[in-house]
PDB file of C-alpha atoms in Angstrom:
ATOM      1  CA  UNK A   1     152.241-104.496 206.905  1.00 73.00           C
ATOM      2  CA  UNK A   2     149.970-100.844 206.845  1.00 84.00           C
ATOM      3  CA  UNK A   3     148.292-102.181 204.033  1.00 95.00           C
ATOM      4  CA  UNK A   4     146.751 -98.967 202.160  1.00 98.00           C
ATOM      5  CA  UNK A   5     147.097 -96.003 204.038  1.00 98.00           C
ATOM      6  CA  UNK A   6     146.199 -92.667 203.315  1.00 98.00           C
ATOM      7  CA  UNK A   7     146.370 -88.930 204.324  1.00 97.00           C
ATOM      8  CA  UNK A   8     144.936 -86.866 205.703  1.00 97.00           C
ATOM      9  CA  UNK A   9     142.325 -88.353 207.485  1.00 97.00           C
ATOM     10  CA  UNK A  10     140.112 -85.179 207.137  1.00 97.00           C
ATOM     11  CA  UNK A  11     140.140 -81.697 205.126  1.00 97.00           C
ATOM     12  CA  UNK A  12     138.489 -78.900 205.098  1.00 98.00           C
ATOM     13  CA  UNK A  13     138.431 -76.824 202.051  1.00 97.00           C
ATOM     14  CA  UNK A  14     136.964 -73.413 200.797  1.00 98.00           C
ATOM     15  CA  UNK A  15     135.774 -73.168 197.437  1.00 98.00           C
ATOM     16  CA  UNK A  16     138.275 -72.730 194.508  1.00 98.00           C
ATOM     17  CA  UNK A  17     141.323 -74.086 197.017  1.00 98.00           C
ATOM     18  CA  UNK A  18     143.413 -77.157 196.251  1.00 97.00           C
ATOM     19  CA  UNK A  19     144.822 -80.279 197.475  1.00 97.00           C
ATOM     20  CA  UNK A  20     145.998 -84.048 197.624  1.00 98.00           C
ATOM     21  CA  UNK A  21     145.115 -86.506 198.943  1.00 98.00           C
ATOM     22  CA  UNK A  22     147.726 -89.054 199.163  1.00 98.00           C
ATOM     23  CA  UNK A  23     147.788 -92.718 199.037  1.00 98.00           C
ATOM     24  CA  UNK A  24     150.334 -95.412 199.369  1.00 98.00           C
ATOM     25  CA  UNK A  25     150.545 -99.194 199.633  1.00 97.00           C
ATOM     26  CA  UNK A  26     153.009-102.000 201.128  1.00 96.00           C
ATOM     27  CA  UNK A  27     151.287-104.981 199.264  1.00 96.00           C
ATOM     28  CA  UNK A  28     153.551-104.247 195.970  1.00 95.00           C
ATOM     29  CA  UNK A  29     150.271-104.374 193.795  1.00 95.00           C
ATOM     30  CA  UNK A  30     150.117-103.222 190.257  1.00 95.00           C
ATOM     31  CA  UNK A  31     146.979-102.040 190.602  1.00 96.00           C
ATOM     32  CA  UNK A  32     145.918 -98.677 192.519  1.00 97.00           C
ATOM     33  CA  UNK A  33     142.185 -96.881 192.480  1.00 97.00           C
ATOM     34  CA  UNK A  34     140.371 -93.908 194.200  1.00 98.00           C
ATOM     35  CA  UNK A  35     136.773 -94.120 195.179  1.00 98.00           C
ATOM     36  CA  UNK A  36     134.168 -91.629 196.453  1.00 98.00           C
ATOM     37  CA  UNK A  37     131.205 -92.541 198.292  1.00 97.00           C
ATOM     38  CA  UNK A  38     128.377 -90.648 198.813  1.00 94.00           C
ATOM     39  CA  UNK A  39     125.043 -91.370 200.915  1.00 86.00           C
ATOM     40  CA  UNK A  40     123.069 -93.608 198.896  1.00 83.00           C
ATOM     41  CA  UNK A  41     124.887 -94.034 196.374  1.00 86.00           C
ATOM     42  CA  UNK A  42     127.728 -96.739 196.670  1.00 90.00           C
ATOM     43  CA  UNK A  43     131.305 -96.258 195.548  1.00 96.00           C
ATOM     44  CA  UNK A  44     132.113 -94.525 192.525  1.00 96.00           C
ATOM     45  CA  UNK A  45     135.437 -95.044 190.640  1.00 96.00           C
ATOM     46  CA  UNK A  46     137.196 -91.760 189.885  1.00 97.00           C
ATOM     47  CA  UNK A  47     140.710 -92.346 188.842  1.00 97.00           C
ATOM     48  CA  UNK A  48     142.284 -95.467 188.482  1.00 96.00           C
ATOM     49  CA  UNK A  49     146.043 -97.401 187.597  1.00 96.00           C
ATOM     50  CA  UNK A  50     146.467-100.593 186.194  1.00 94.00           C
ATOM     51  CA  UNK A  51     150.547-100.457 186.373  1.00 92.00           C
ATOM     52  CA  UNK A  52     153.119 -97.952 187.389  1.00 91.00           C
ATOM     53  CA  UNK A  53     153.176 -95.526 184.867  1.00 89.00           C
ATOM     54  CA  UNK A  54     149.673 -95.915 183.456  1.00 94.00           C
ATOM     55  CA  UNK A  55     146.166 -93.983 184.558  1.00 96.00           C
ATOM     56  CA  UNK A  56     142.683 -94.433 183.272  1.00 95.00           C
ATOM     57  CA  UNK A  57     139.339 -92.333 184.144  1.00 96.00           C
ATOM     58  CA  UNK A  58     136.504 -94.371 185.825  1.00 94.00           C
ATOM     59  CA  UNK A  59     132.977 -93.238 186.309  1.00 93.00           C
ATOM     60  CA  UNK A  60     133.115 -89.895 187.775  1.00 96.00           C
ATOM     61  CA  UNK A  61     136.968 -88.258 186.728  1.00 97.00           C
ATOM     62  CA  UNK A  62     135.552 -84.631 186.291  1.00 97.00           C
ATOM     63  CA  UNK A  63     137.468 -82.100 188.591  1.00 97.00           C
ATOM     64  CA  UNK A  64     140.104 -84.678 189.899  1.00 98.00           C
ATOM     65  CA  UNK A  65     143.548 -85.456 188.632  1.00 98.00           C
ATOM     66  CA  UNK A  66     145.843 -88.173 189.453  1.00 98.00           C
ATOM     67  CA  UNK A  67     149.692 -88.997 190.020  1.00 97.00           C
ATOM     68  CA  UNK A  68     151.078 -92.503 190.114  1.00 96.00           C
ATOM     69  CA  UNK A  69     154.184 -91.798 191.748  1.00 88.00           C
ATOM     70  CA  UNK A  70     155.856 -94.983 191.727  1.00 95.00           C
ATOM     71  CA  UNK A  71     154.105 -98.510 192.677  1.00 96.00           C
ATOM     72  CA  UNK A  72     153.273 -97.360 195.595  1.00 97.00           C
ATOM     73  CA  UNK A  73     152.439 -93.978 195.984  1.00 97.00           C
ATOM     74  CA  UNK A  74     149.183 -93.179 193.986  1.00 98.00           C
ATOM     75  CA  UNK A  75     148.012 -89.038 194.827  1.00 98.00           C
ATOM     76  CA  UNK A  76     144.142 -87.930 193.603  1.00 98.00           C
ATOM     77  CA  UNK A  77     144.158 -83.991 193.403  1.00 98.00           C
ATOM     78  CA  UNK A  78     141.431 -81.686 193.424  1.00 97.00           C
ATOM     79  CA  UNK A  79     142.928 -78.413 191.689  1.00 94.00           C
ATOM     80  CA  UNK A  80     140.133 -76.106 192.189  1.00 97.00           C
ATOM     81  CA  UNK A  81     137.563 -77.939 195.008  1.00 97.00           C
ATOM     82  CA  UNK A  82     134.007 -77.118 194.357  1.00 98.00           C
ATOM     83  CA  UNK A  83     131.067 -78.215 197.070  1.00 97.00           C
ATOM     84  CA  UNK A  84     130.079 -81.032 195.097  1.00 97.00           C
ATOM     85  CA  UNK A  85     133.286 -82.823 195.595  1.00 98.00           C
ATOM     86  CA  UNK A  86     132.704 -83.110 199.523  1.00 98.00           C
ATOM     87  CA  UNK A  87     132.633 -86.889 200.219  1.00 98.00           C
ATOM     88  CA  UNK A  88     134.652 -89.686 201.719  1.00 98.00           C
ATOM     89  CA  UNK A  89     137.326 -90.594 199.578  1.00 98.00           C
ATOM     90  CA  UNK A  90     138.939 -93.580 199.724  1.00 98.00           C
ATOM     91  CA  UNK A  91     142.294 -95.683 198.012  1.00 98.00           C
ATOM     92  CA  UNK A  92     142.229 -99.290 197.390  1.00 98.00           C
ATOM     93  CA  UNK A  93     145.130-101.699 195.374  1.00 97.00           C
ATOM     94  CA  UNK A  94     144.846-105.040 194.176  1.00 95.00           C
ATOM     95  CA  UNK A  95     147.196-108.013 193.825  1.00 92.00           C
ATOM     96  CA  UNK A  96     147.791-109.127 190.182  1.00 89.00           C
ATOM     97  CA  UNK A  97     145.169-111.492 188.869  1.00 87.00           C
ATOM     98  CA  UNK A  98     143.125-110.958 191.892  1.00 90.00           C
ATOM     99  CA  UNK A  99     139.595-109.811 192.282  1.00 93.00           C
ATOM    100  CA  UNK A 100     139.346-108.179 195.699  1.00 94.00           C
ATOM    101  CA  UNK A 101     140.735-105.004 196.555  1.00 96.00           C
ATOM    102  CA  UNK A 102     142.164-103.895 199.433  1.00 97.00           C
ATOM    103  CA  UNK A 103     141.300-100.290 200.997  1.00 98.00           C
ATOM    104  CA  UNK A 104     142.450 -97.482 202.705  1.00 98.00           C
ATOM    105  CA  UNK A 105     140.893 -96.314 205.805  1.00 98.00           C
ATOM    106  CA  UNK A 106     139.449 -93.020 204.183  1.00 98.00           C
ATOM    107  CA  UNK A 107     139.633 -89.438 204.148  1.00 98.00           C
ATOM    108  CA  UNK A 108     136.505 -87.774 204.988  1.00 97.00           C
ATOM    109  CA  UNK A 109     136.660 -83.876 202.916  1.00 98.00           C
ATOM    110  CA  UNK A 110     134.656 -80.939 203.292  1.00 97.00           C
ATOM    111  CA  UNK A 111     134.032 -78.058 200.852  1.00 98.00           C
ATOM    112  CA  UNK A 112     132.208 -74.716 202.343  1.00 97.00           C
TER     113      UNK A 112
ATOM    114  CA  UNK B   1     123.561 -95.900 184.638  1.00 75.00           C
ATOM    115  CA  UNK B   2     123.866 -97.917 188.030  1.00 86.00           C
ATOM    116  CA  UNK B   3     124.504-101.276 186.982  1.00 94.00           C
ATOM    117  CA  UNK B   4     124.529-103.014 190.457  1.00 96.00           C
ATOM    118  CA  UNK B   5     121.684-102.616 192.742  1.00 96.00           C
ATOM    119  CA  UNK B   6     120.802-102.822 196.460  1.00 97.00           C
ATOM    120  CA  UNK B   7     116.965-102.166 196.459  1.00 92.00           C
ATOM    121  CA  UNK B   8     117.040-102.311 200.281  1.00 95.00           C
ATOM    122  CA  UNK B   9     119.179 -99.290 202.388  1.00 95.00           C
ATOM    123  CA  UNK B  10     118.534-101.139 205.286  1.00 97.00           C
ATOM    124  CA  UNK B  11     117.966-104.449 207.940  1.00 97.00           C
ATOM    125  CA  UNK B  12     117.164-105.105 210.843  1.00 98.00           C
ATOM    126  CA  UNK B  13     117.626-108.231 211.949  1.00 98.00           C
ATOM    127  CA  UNK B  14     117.760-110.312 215.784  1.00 98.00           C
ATOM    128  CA  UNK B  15     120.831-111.699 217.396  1.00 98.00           C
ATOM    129  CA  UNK B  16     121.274-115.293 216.243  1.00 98.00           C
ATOM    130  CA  UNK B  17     118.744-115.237 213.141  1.00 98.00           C
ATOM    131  CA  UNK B  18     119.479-115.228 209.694  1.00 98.00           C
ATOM    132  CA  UNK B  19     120.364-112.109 207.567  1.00 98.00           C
ATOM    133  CA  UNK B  20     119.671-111.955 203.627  1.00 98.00           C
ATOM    134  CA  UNK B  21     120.915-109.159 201.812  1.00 98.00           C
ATOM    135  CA  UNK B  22     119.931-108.887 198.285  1.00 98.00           C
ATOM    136  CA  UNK B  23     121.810-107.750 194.984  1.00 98.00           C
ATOM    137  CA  UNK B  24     120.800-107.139 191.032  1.00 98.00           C
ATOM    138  CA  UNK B  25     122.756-106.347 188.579  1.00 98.00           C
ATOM    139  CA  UNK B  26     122.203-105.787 184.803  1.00 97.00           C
ATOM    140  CA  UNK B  27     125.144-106.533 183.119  1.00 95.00           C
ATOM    141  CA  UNK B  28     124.850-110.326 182.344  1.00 95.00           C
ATOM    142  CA  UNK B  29     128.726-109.958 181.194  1.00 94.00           C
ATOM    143  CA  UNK B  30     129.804-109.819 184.683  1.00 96.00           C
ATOM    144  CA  UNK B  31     132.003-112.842 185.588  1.00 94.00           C
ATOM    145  CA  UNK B  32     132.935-112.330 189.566  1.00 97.00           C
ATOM    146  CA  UNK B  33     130.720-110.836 192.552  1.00 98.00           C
ATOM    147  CA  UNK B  34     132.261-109.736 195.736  1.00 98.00           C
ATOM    148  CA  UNK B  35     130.710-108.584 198.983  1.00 98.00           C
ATOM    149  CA  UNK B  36     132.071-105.748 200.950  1.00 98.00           C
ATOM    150  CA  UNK B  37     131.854-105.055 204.780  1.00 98.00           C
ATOM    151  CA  UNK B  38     132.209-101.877 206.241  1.00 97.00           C
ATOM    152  CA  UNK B  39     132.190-100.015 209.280  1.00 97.00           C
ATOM    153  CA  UNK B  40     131.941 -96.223 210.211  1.00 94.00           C
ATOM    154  CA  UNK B  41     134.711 -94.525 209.440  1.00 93.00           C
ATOM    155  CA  UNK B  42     137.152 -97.361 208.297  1.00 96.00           C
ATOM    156  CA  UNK B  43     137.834 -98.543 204.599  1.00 97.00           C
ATOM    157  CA  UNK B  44     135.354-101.534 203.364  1.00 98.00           C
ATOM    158  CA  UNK B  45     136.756-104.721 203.629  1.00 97.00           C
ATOM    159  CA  UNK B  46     136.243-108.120 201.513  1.00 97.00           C
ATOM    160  CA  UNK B  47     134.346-110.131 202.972  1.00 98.00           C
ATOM    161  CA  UNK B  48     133.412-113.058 200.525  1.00 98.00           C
ATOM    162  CA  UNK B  49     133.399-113.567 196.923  1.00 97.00           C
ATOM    163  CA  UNK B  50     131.928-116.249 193.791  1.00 98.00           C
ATOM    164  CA  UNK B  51     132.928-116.542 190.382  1.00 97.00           C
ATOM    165  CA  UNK B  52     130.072-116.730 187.834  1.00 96.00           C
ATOM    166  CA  UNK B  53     130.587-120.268 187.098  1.00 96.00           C
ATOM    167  CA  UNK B  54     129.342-121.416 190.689  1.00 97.00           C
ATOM    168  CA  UNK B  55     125.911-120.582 192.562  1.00 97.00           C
ATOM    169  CA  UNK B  56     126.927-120.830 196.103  1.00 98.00           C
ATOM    170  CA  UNK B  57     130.084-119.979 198.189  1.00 98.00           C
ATOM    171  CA  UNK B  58     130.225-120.312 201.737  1.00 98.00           C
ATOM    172  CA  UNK B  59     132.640-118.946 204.099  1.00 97.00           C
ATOM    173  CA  UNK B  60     131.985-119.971 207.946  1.00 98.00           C
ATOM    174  CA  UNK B  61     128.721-118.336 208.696  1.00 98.00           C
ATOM    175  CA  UNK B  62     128.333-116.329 205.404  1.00 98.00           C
ATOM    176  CA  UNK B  63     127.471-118.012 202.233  1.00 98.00           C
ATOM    177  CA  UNK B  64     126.433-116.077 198.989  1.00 98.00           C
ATOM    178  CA  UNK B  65     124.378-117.405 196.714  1.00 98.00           C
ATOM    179  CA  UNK B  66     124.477-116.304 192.422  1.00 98.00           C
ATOM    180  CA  UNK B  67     121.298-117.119 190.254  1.00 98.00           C
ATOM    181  CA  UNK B  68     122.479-116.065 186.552  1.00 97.00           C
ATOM    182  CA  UNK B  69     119.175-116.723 185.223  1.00 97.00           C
ATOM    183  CA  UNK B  70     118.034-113.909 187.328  1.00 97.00           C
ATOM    184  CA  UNK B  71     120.976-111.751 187.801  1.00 98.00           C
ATOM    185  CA  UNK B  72     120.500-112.214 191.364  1.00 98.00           C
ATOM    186  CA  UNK B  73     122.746-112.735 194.434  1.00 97.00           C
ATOM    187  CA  UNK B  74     122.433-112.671 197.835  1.00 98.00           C
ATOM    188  CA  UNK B  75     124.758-112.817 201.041  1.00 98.00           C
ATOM    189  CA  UNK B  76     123.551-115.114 203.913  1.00 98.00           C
ATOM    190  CA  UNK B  77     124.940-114.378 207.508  1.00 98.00           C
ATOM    191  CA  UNK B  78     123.721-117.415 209.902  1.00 98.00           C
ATOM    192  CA  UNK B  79     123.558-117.128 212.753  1.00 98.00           C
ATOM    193  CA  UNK B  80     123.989-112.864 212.855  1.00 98.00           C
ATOM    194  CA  UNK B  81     126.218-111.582 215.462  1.00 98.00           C
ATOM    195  CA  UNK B  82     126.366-107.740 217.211  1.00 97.00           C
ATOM    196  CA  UNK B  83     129.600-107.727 215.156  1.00 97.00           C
ATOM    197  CA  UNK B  84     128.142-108.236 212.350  1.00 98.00           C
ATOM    198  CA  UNK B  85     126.007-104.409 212.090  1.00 98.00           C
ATOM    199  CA  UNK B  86     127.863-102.923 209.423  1.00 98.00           C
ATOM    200  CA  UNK B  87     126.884-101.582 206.238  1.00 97.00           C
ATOM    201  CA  UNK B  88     127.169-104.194 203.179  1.00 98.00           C
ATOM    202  CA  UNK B  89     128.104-103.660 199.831  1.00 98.00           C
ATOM    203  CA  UNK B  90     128.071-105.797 196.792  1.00 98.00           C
ATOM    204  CA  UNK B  91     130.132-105.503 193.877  1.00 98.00           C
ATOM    205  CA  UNK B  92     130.622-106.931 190.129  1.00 97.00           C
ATOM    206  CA  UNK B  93     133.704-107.030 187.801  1.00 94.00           C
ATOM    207  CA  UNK B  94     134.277-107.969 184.200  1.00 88.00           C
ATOM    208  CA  UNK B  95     137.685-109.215 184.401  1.00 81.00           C
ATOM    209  CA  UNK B  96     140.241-108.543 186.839  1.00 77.00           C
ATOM    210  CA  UNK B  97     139.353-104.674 187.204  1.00 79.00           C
ATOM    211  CA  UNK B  98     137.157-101.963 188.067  1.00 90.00           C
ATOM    212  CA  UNK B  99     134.183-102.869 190.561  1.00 94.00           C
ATOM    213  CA  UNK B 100     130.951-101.408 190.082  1.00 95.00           C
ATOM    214  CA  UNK B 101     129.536-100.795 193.582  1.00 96.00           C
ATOM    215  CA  UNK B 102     126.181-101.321 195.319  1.00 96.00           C
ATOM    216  CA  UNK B 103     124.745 -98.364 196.832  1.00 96.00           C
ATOM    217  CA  UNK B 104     124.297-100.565 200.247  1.00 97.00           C
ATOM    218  CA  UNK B 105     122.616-102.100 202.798  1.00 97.00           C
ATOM    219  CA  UNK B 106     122.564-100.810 206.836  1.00 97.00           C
ATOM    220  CA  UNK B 107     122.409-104.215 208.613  1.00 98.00           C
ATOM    221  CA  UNK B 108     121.369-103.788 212.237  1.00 98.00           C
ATOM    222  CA  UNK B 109     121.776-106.916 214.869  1.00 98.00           C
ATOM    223  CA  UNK B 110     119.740-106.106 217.587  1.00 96.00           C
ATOM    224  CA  UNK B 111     120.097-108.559 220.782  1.00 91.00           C
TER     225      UNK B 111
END
Protein backbone atom coordinates (compact mmCIF):
# COMPACT_ATOMS: atom_id res chain seq x y z
CA UNK A 1 0.00 0.00 0.00
CA UNK A 2 1.22 4.00 -1.00
CA UNK A 3 -0.90 5.07 1.63
CA UNK A 4 -1.68 8.93 0.78
CA UNK A 5 0.27 10.16 -1.89
CA UNK A 6 0.32 13.31 -3.48
CA UNK A 7 1.62 15.48 -6.42
CA UNK A 8 3.66 17.35 -7.14
CA UNK A 9 6.11 17.33 -4.65
CA UNK A 10 6.98 21.06 -5.29
CA UNK A 11 5.52 24.18 -7.38
CA UNK A 12 6.44 27.18 -8.20
CA UNK A 13 3.89 29.72 -9.04
CA UNK A 14 3.68 33.46 -10.20
CA UNK A 15 1.06 35.52 -8.91
CA UNK A 16 -2.52 35.27 -10.38
CA UNK A 17 -1.50 31.55 -12.00
CA UNK A 18 -3.34 28.35 -11.13
CA UNK A 19 -3.10 24.86 -10.13
CA UNK A 20 -3.84 21.43 -8.32
CA UNK A 21 -2.58 19.80 -6.24
CA UNK A 22 -3.65 16.31 -6.28
CA UNK A 23 -4.21 13.74 -3.73
CA UNK A 24 -5.17 10.14 -3.64
CA UNK A 25 -5.45 7.27 -1.18
CA UNK A 26 -5.31 3.25 -1.18
CA UNK A 27 -6.73 2.87 2.44
CA UNK A 28 -10.53 3.09 1.00
CA UNK A 29 -11.32 5.80 3.75
CA UNK A 30 -14.38 7.91 3.72
CA UNK A 31 -12.76 10.58 4.98
CA UNK A 32 -10.21 12.95 2.98
CA UNK A 33 -8.64 16.56 4.28
CA UNK A 34 -6.04 19.19 3.11
CA UNK A 35 -3.82 20.95 5.55
CA UNK A 36 -1.39 23.90 5.34
CA UNK A 37 1.31 24.48 7.67
CA UNK A 38 3.06 27.39 8.18
CA UNK A 39 6.16 28.25 10.57
CA UNK A 40 4.78 28.60 13.88
CA UNK A 41 1.73 28.03 13.41
CA UNK A 42 0.63 24.26 13.31
CA UNK A 43 -1.69 22.74 10.73
CA UNK A 44 -4.57 24.49 9.53
CA UNK A 45 -7.60 22.69 7.97
CA UNK A 46 -8.58 24.16 4.60
CA UNK A 47 -10.91 21.91 2.80
CA UNK A 48 -12.20 18.85 3.98
CA UNK A 49 -14.64 15.45 2.93
CA UNK A 50 -16.46 13.42 5.15
CA UNK A 51 -17.80 10.91 2.22
CA UNK A 52 -17.53 10.71 -1.50
CA UNK A 53 -19.59 13.24 -2.76
CA UNK A 54 -19.63 15.64 0.18
CA UNK A 55 -17.08 18.81 1.02
CA UNK A 56 -17.02 21.11 3.97
CA UNK A 57 -14.73 24.38 4.62
CA UNK A 58 -12.36 24.14 7.68
CA UNK A 59 -10.46 26.98 9.21
CA UNK A 60 -8.78 28.74 6.49
CA UNK A 61 -10.99 27.84 2.90
CA UNK A 62 -10.44 31.42 1.40
CA UNK A 63 -8.75 31.21 -2.12
CA UNK A 64 -8.83 27.31 -2.37
CA UNK A 65 -11.37 25.04 -3.95
CA UNK A 66 -11.78 21.42 -3.77
CA UNK A 67 -12.79 18.24 -5.94
CA UNK A 68 -13.63 14.88 -4.44
CA UNK A 69 -13.20 12.88 -7.38
CA UNK A 70 -14.22 9.61 -6.28
CA UNK A 71 -13.10 7.90 -2.79
CA UNK A 72 -9.97 8.23 -3.58
CA UNK A 73 -8.91 10.99 -5.45
CA UNK A 74 -9.44 14.27 -3.40
CA UNK A 75 -7.75 17.62 -5.67
CA UNK A 76 -7.30 21.24 -3.56
CA UNK A 77 -7.03 24.06 -6.30
CA UNK A 78 -5.73 27.38 -6.05
CA UNK A 79 -7.51 29.33 -9.05
CA UNK A 80 -5.74 32.53 -8.85
CA UNK A 81 -2.39 31.88 -6.33
CA UNK A 82 -1.57 34.90 -4.34
CA UNK A 83 1.90 35.04 -2.07
CA UNK A 84 0.12 34.35 0.96
CA UNK A 85 -0.82 30.92 -0.08
CA UNK A 86 2.98 29.74 -0.22
CA UNK A 87 3.20 26.90 2.35
CA UNK A 88 3.51 23.16 2.65
CA UNK A 89 0.43 21.58 1.86
CA UNK A 90 -0.38 18.43 2.82
CA UNK A 91 -3.45 15.44 2.32
CA UNK A 92 -4.42 13.16 5.02
CA UNK A 93 -7.64 10.35 5.10
CA UNK A 94 -9.02 8.59 7.87
CA UNK A 95 -10.56 5.15 8.41
CA UNK A 96 -14.27 5.24 9.48
CA UNK A 97 -14.77 5.67 13.19
CA UNK A 98 -11.17 6.29 13.64
CA UNK A 99 -9.36 9.16 15.18
CA UNK A 100 -5.93 9.30 13.56
CA UNK A 101 -5.29 10.37 10.21
CA UNK A 102 -3.05 9.27 7.91
CA UNK A 103 -0.87 11.81 5.67
CA UNK A 104 0.60 12.48 2.59
CA UNK A 105 4.17 13.21 2.25
CA UNK A 106 3.60 16.98 1.23
CA UNK A 107 3.91 19.39 -1.41
CA UNK A 108 6.05 22.23 -0.59
CA UNK A 109 4.53 25.57 -3.04
CA UNK A 110 5.97 28.76 -3.80
CA UNK A 111 4.29 32.01 -4.93
CA UNK A 112 6.73 34.98 -6.31
CA UNK B 1 -8.80 31.56 17.86
CA UNK B 2 -6.02 28.79 18.42
CA UNK B 3 -7.62 26.39 20.54
CA UNK B 4 -4.63 23.97 21.09
CA UNK B 5 -1.42 25.25 22.33
CA UNK B 6 2.31 24.38 22.37
CA UNK B 7 3.82 27.24 24.54
CA UNK B 8 7.29 25.78 23.87
CA UNK B 9 8.78 25.85 19.88
CA UNK B 10 11.48 23.96 21.07
CA UNK B 11 13.75 21.09 23.28
CA UNK B 12 16.64 20.14 23.74
CA UNK B 13 17.13 17.28 25.41
CA UNK B 14 20.37 14.42 26.06
CA UNK B 15 20.54 10.98 24.62
CA UNK B 16 18.90 8.57 27.06
CA UNK B 17 17.00 11.25 29.34
CA UNK B 18 13.55 11.97 29.48
CA UNK B 19 11.62 14.34 27.09
CA UNK B 20 8.27 16.23 28.20
CA UNK B 21 6.46 18.03 25.73
CA UNK B 22 3.61 20.04 26.88
CA UNK B 23 0.01 20.80 25.42
CA UNK B 24 -3.18 23.21 26.44
CA UNK B 25 -6.08 23.38 25.00
CA UNK B 26 -9.28 25.41 25.70
CA UNK B 27 -12.02 23.62 24.53
CA UNK B 28 -13.06 21.41 27.54
CA UNK B 29 -15.53 19.64 24.84
CA UNK B 30 -12.70 17.87 23.34
CA UNK B 31 -13.04 14.06 23.79
CA UNK B 32 -9.66 12.48 22.04
CA UNK B 33 -5.92 13.89 21.94
CA UNK B 34 -3.43 12.62 19.51
CA UNK B 35 0.27 13.28 19.14
CA UNK B 36 1.90 13.75 15.85
CA UNK B 37 5.59 13.07 14.78
CA UNK B 38 7.17 14.58 12.03
CA UNK B 39 10.19 14.86 10.16
CA UNK B 40 11.58 17.36 7.49
CA UNK B 41 10.03 17.09 4.54
CA UNK B 42 7.74 13.96 5.08
CA UNK B 43 3.94 13.97 6.14
CA UNK B 44 3.39 13.84 10.18
CA UNK B 45 2.74 10.63 11.40
CA UNK B 46 0.59 9.29 14.54
CA UNK B 47 2.40 8.56 16.98
CA UNK B 48 0.16 7.93 20.14
CA UNK B 49 -3.21 8.81 21.19
CA UNK B 50 -5.85 8.92 24.68
CA UNK B 51 -9.40 9.25 24.84
CA UNK B 52 -10.70 11.77 27.42
CA UNK B 53 -11.98 9.22 29.69
CA UNK B 54 -8.34 7.96 30.67
CA UNK B 55 -5.24 10.05 32.08
CA UNK B 56 -2.39 8.03 30.89
CA UNK B 57 -1.55 5.95 27.73
CA UNK B 58 1.63 4.41 27.19
CA UNK B 59 3.06 3.06 24.13
CA UNK B 60 6.72 1.43 24.57
CA UNK B 61 8.82 4.36 25.52
CA UNK B 62 6.17 7.14 25.00
CA UNK B 63 3.38 7.58 27.37
CA UNK B 64 1.00 10.69 27.34
CA UNK B 65 -0.48 11.82 30.11
CA UNK B 66 -4.34 14.00 30.09
CA UNK B 67 -5.24 16.15 33.25
CA UNK B 68 -8.97 17.42 32.40
CA UNK B 69 -9.04 19.48 35.38
CA UNK B 70 -6.35 21.45 33.79
CA UNK B 71 -6.76 20.96 30.17
CA UNK B 72 -3.35 19.72 30.14
CA UNK B 73 -1.43 16.90 28.39
CA UNK B 74 1.83 15.98 27.91
CA UNK B 75 3.89 13.33 25.81
CA UNK B 76 6.72 11.49 27.71
CA UNK B 77 9.60 9.91 25.56
CA UNK B 78 11.90 7.72 28.07
CA UNK B 79 14.62 7.05 27.44
CA UNK B 80 15.05 9.74 24.13
CA UNK B 81 16.77 8.36 21.21
CA UNK B 82 18.77 10.36 18.07
CA UNK B 83 15.67 9.05 16.24
CA UNK B 84 13.57 10.57 18.13
CA UNK B 85 14.57 14.68 16.95
CA UNK B 86 11.60 15.47 15.14
CA UNK B 87 9.19 18.11 15.47
CA UNK B 88 5.96 17.15 17.69
CA UNK B 89 2.59 18.08 17.31
CA UNK B 90 -0.44 17.64 19.41
CA UNK B 91 -3.86 17.55 18.34
CA UNK B 92 -7.66 17.53 19.72
CA UNK B 93 -10.96 16.33 18.12
CA UNK B 94 -14.60 16.54 19.07
CA UNK B 95 -15.83 13.47 17.57
CA UNK B 96 -14.46 11.51 14.88
CA UNK B 97 -13.35 14.66 12.70
CA UNK B 98 -11.42 17.64 12.14
CA UNK B 99 -8.12 18.01 14.34
CA UNK B 100 -7.18 21.21 15.63
CA UNK B 101 -3.36 21.33 15.50
CA UNK B 102 -0.57 22.47 17.84
CA UNK B 103 1.70 24.92 16.47
CA UNK B 104 4.76 22.49 17.67
CA UNK B 105 7.55 21.59 19.42
CA UNK B 106 11.44 21.15 17.78
CA UNK B 107 12.74 18.25 19.94
CA UNK B 108 16.51 17.96 19.67
CA UNK B 109 18.42 14.61 21.09
CA UNK B 110 21.77 15.52 21.40
CA UNK B 111 24.30 12.48 22.27
Amino acid sequence: NAGVTQTPKFQVLKTGQSMTLQCAQDMNHNSMYWYRQDPGMGLRLIYYSASEGTTDKGEVPNGYNVSRLNKREFSLRLESAAPSQTSVYFCASRAPRAYEQYFGPGTRLTVT
Amino acid sequence: DQQVKQNSPSLSVQEGRISILNCDYTNSMFDYFLWYKKYPAEGPTFLISISSIKDKNEDGRFTVFLNKSAKHLSLHIVPSQPGDSAVYFCAATLGWGKLQFGAGTQVVVTP
